[in-house]
Coordinates of C-alpha atoms in Angstrom, one line a residue:
X1 CA 2.9 17.7 -26.6
X2 CA 4.9 14.5 -28.0
X3 CA 3.5 12.7 -30.5
X4 CA 4.8 9.5 -29.4
X5 CA 4.2 8.8 -25.6
X6 CA 6.3 6.5 -23.4
X7 CA 4.5 3.4 -22.5
X8 CA 4.0 2.3 -19.0
X9 CA 4.1 -1.3 -18.0
X10 CA 0.4 -1.9 -17.0
X11 CA 1.0 -4.6 -14.5
X12 CA 3.1 -2.2 -12.3
X13 CA 0.3 0.2 -11.7
X14 CA -1.1 0.0 -8.2
X15 CA -3.5 2.1 -6.1
X16 CA -1.5 4.3 -3.7
X17 CA -2.4 5.1 0.0
X18 CA -0.3 6.7 2.7
X19 CA 0.8 4.8 5.7
X20 CA 0.9 6.5 9.1
X21 CA 4.3 5.4 10.1
X22 CA 6.0 6.3 13.4
X23 CA 9.6 5.4 14.4
X24 CA 11.7 5.6 18.0
X25 CA 15.2 6.8 17.6
X26 CA 16.1 6.3 21.2
X27 CA 18.5 3.6 20.7
X28 CA 19.8 4.4 17.0
X29 CA 23.5 5.7 17.4
X30 CA 24.9 8.6 15.6
X31 CA 26.8 6.2 13.1
X32 CA 24.0 4.1 12.4
X33 CA 26.2 1.9 10.0
X34 CA 28.6 0.9 12.5
X35 CA 32.1 2.2 12.1
X36 CA 31.1 3.9 8.8
X37 CA 30.5 7.7 9.4
X38 CA 30.8 8.4 6.0
X39 CA 28.2 6.2 4.5
X40 CA 25.9 7.1 7.7
X41 CA 26.1 10.9 7.0
X42 CA 25.9 10.7 3.2
X43 CA 22.4 8.8 3.7
X44 CA 21.7 11.0 6.6
X45 CA 21.5 14.0 4.4
X46 CA 18.1 12.4 3.0
X47 CA 16.6 13.8 6.5
X48 CA 17.7 17.2 5.6
X49 CA 16.6 17.3 1.9
X50 CA 13.5 15.5 1.9
X51 CA 11.3 17.3 4.4
X52 CA 11.7 20.8 2.4
X53 CA 11.5 18.9 -1.1
X54 CA 8.6 16.8 -0.5
X55 CA 6.7 19.5 1.1
X56 CA 7.3 21.4 -2.1
X57 CA 6.1 18.5 -4.1
X58 CA 2.7 18.5 -2.3
X59 CA 2.3 22.3 -2.6
X60 CA 3.2 22.2 -6.3
X61 CA 0.8 19.2 -6.8
X62 CA -2.0 20.9 -5.1
X63 CA -1.8 23.7 -7.5
X64 CA -1.8 21.3 -10.4
X65 CA -4.8 19.2 -9.4
X66 CA -7.5 21.2 -11.2
X67 CA -5.5 20.8 -14.3
X68 CA -5.9 16.9 -14.3
X69 CA -8.4 15.7 -16.8
X70 CA -7.8 11.8 -16.1
X71 CA -9.5 10.5 -13.3
X72 CA -7.1 7.7 -12.6
X73 CA -4.3 9.9 -12.6
X74 CA -5.8 12.5 -10.4
X75 CA -6.4 9.6 -7.9
X76 CA -2.6 8.7 -8.2
X77 CA -1.6 12.2 -7.7
X78 CA -3.8 12.4 -4.6
X79 CA -2.4 9.3 -3.3
X80 CA 1.3 10.5 -4.1
X81 CA 0.7 13.8 -2.2
X82 CA -0.6 11.6 1.0
X83 CA 2.7 9.5 0.8
X84 CA 5.0 12.5 0.2
X85 CA 3.4 14.3 3.2
X86 CA 4.3 11.3 5.5
X87 CA 7.7 11.0 3.8
X88 CA 8.3 14.7 4.9
X89 CA 7.1 14.2 8.3
X90 CA 9.1 11.1 8.9
X91 CA 12.4 12.4 8.1
X92 CA 11.8 15.7 9.8
X93 CA 11.5 13.6 12.9
X94 CA 15.2 12.4 12.6
X95 CA 16.5 16.0 13.0
X96 CA 15.7 16.3 17.0
X97 CA 17.4 12.8 17.6
X98 CA 20.7 14.1 15.7
X99 CA 20.7 17.4 17.7
X100 CA 20.8 15.3 20.8
X101 CA 23.8 13.7 19.5
X102 CA 25.5 16.9 18.9
X103 CA 24.6 17.2 15.5
X104 CA 22.7 20.4 14.7
X105 CA 21.5 20.5 10.9
X106 CA 19.7 24.0 11.0
X107 CA 22.4 25.7 9.0
X108 CA 21.9 23.5 6.2
X109 CA 18.4 22.7 6.4
X110 CA 17.9 26.8 6.2
X111 CA 19.7 26.7 3.0
X112 CA 17.6 23.7 1.6
X113 CA 14.5 25.5 2.7
X114 CA 15.5 28.9 0.9
X115 CA 16.3 26.8 -2.3
X116 CA 12.8 25.2 -2.4
X117 CA 10.6 27.8 -0.8
X118 CA 12.3 30.9 -2.3
X119 CA 14.3 29.7 -5.8
X120 CA 11.7 27.1 -6.6
X121 CA 9.0 28.6 -4.8
X122 CA 5.6 30.5 -6.0
X123 CA 6.3 33.7 -8.4
X124 CA 4.4 36.8 -8.8
X125 CA 3.6 36.1 -12.4
X126 CA 0.4 37.5 -14.5
X127 CA -2.1 34.8 -15.0
X128 CA -1.7 33.1 -18.3
X129 CA 1.2 31.6 -20.3
X130 CA 4.0 33.1 -17.6
X131 CA 2.3 31.4 -14.6
X132 CA 1.5 28.0 -16.5
X133 CA 5.2 28.0 -17.7
X134 CA 6.6 28.0 -14.3
X135 CA 3.8 25.5 -13.0
X136 CA 5.1 23.0 -15.8
X137 CA 8.7 23.9 -15.1
X138 CA 8.3 22.5 -11.6
X139 CA 6.1 19.7 -12.6
X140 CA 9.0 18.4 -15.0
X141 CA 11.6 19.1 -12.2
X142 CA 9.4 16.8 -9.9
X143 CA 9.5 14.2 -12.7
X144 CA 13.3 14.3 -12.7
X145 CA 14.1 14.3 -9.2
X146 CA 11.5 11.4 -8.9
X147 CA 13.6 9.4 -11.3
X148 CA 16.6 9.5 -8.8
X149 CA 14.2 8.9 -5.5
X150 CA 13.1 5.5 -7.2
X151 CA 16.5 4.8 -8.1
X152 CA 17.7 5.4 -4.7
X153 CA 14.3 3.4 -3.3
X154 CA 15.2 0.4 -5.8
X155 CA 18.9 0.7 -4.0
X156 CA 17.9 0.6 -0.7
X157 CA 15.7 -2.4 -1.0
X158 CA 18.6 -4.4 -2.2
X159 CA 21.7 -2.9 -0.3
X160 CA 22.2 -6.3 1.4
X161 CA 25.6 -5.0 2.6
X162 CA 24.0 -2.5 5.0
X163 CA 22.7 -5.7 6.8
X164 CA 25.6 -7.4 6.6
X165 CA 27.4 -4.7 8.5
X166 CA 24.7 -4.3 11.2
X167 CA 22.9 -1.2 10.3
X168 CA 20.5 0.1 12.7
X169 CA 17.2 -1.7 12.2
X170 CA 15.0 1.2 12.7
X171 CA 16.9 3.4 10.3
X172 CA 16.9 0.6 7.7
X173 CA 13.0 0.4 8.3
X174 CA 12.6 4.1 7.5
X175 CA 14.9 4.1 4.6
X176 CA 13.3 1.1 3.1
X177 CA 9.7 2.0 3.8
X178 CA 10.4 5.2 2.3
X179 CA 12.3 3.5 -0.7
X180 CA 9.5 0.9 -1.2
X181 CA 6.8 3.9 -1.6
X182 CA 9.1 5.5 -3.8
X183 CA 9.3 2.7 -6.0
X184 CA 5.5 2.1 -5.5
X185 CA 4.6 5.4 -6.7
X186 CA 7.4 5.8 -9.2
X187 CA 5.4 6.7 -12.4
X188 CA 3.0 9.3 -11.0
X189 CA 5.5 12.1 -11.5
X190 CA 6.4 11.3 -15.1
X191 CA 2.8 10.4 -15.9
X192 CA 1.6 13.7 -14.7
X193 CA 4.3 15.6 -16.8
X194 CA 3.3 13.5 -19.9
X195 CA -0.4 14.5 -19.2
X196 CA 0.3 18.1 -18.8
X197 CA 3.1 18.7 -21.1
X198 CA 5.3 15.9 -22.1
X199 CA 7.8 17.9 -24.2
X200 CA 11.1 16.4 -24.6
X201 CA 13.0 19.3 -24.5
X202 CA 11.5 20.4 -21.4
X203 CA 12.3 17.0 -20.0
X204 CA 16.1 17.2 -20.7
X205 CA 16.4 20.9 -19.6
X206 CA 14.9 20.3 -16.2
X207 CA 16.6 16.8 -15.9
X208 CA 19.7 19.1 -16.1
X209 CA 18.6 21.5 -13.5
X210 CA 17.5 18.8 -11.0
X211 CA 20.7 16.3 -11.5
X212 CA 23.1 19.4 -10.9
X213 CA 21.1 20.7 -7.8
X214 CA 20.9 17.1 -6.4
X215 CA 24.5 16.8 -6.7
X216 CA 25.3 20.2 -5.4
X217 CA 23.0 19.9 -2.4
X218 CA 24.1 16.2 -1.6
X219 CA 27.9 16.8 -1.4
X220 CA 27.1 19.8 0.4
X221 CA 24.9 18.1 2.9
X222 CA 27.9 15.4 3.3
X223 CA 30.5 17.6 4.0
X224 CA 28.4 19.5 6.5
X225 CA 27.5 16.4 8.6
X226 CA 31.4 15.2 8.3
X227 CA 32.6 18.5 9.3
X228 CA 30.3 18.8 12.2
X229 CA 30.2 15.4 13.4
X230 CA 31.4 15.8 17.2
X231 CA 33.4 12.4 17.2
X232 CA 35.1 13.1 14.2
X233 CA 38.4 15.1 14.4
X234 CA 39.1 15.6 10.7
X235 CA 35.7 14.6 9.1
X236 CA 35.7 14.9 5.1
X237 CA 33.6 13.7 2.6
X238 CA 35.5 13.2 -0.9
X239 CA 34.4 11.7 -4.1
X240 CA 36.7 8.8 -3.9
X241 CA 35.0 8.0 -0.7
X242 CA 31.8 7.9 -2.3
X243 CA 33.2 5.7 -5.2
X244 CA 34.7 3.3 -2.7
X245 CA 31.4 3.2 -0.7
X246 CA 29.5 2.3 -4.0
X247 CA 32.0 -0.5 -4.8
X248 CA 31.5 -1.9 -1.0
X249 CA 27.9 -1.8 -1.4
X250 CA 27.3 0.9 1.5
X251 CA 26.1 3.6 -0.8
X252 CA 24.7 3.4 -4.5
X253 CA 27.5 2.5 -6.9
X254 CA 28.6 5.6 -9.2
X255 CA 28.5 3.7 -12.4
X256 CA 24.8 2.4 -11.9
X257 CA 23.9 6.1 -11.1
X258 CA 25.7 7.4 -14.2
X259 CA 23.9 4.4 -16.2
X260 CA 20.5 5.9 -15.1
X261 CA 21.0 9.0 -16.9
X262 CA 20.5 7.9 -20.6
X263 CA 17.6 5.8 -19.6
X264 CA 15.8 9.0 -18.0
X265 CA 16.7 11.0 -21.4
X266 CA 15.5 7.9 -23.7
X267 CA 12.6 9.2 -25.8
X268 CA 11.1 5.8 -24.8
X269 CA 11.7 5.9 -21.0
X270 CA 9.0 5.2 -18.5
X271 CA 9.5 4.9 -14.8
X272 CA 7.4 1.5 -14.6
X273 CA 10.1 -0.1 -16.8
X274 CA 12.5 0.0 -13.8
X275 CA 12.3 -1.5 -10.2
X276 CA 9.6 -3.7 -8.9
X277 CA 6.3 -3.0 -7.7
X278 CA 6.2 -6.4 -6.3
X279 CA 9.2 -6.2 -4.3
X280 CA 8.2 -2.9 -3.3
X281 CA 4.8 -4.2 -2.1
X282 CA 6.4 -7.0 -0.4
X283 CA 8.6 -5.0 1.8
X284 CA 5.7 -2.8 2.9
X285 CA 3.8 -6.0 3.7
X286 CA 6.9 -6.9 6.2
X287 CA 7.9 -3.5 7.3
X288 CA 7.9 -3.3 11.0
X289 CA 6.4 0.3 10.7
X290 CA 4.4 -0.3 7.9
X291 CA 2.6 -3.4 9.9
X292 CA 2.2 -1.1 13.1
X293 CA 0.7 1.6 11.2
X294 CA -1.6 -1.0 9.5
X295 CA -2.5 -2.4 12.8
X296 CA -3.4 1.0 14.5
X297 CA -5.5 1.8 11.6
X298 CA -7.7 -1.4 11.9
X299 CA -7.8 -0.7 15.7
X300 CA -9.1 2.7 15.1
X301 CA -11.9 1.6 12.7

């Protein structure tokens, strides 16, 4: 355990709860960023990565719950599990809509399922150190991944260029509802890692694994979508396209993503130092889907 623990920003802590949102996709076009299939499909990779990834988060954290000795952290983890389960369901429900528009993601999602269920899944290990080591490796991997989901959540909450370009409001609400909850719970995975281990070497090692996997799977997904888009004759996903989209503001800027690396690897890093809980909560109070879920919950009470 590290002797010097990163310090959270106390004012950024908030009680977490899942919101039972739902979305209707009948009016959402294939290229929901008008005239920009590349930005559309690069963001669409989320719908293929997140269902399997967030189911994996939930599976790992359910194994971890008995090891948590801090009651507030336990409550945070339970809230995190509920939110991540809802995220997985919401993105999974976009996939039938894509199939209806001629873009079947099954070949790619099968690879993602293998990655999380087999490569990062449970292993037949003897009880004791080996089994605990594998569990802690996955806890640290989730903390590293959550650094980037929070980064993306903060980005999409502030991506005004998507509004200027007339992006589909339902898709924007899905992304911003999810992004706001990622900002809202951005400290949980890292706090859990600190609670159970907190080793700096493990943090660096698992960051390298997580970052490499994210880049590999994301570029593979973007290429898959562009190559299989039935409206494109020569659909390609190139690094220069990503850089240009970042400059335009329709995707995260490459420089911002690179600058996030040393922040996570800093010994004094804590996720509460990034993003704004107040902004996230404000969006969740205004989100059409979150408000509908809140009203439905009151009606059922």
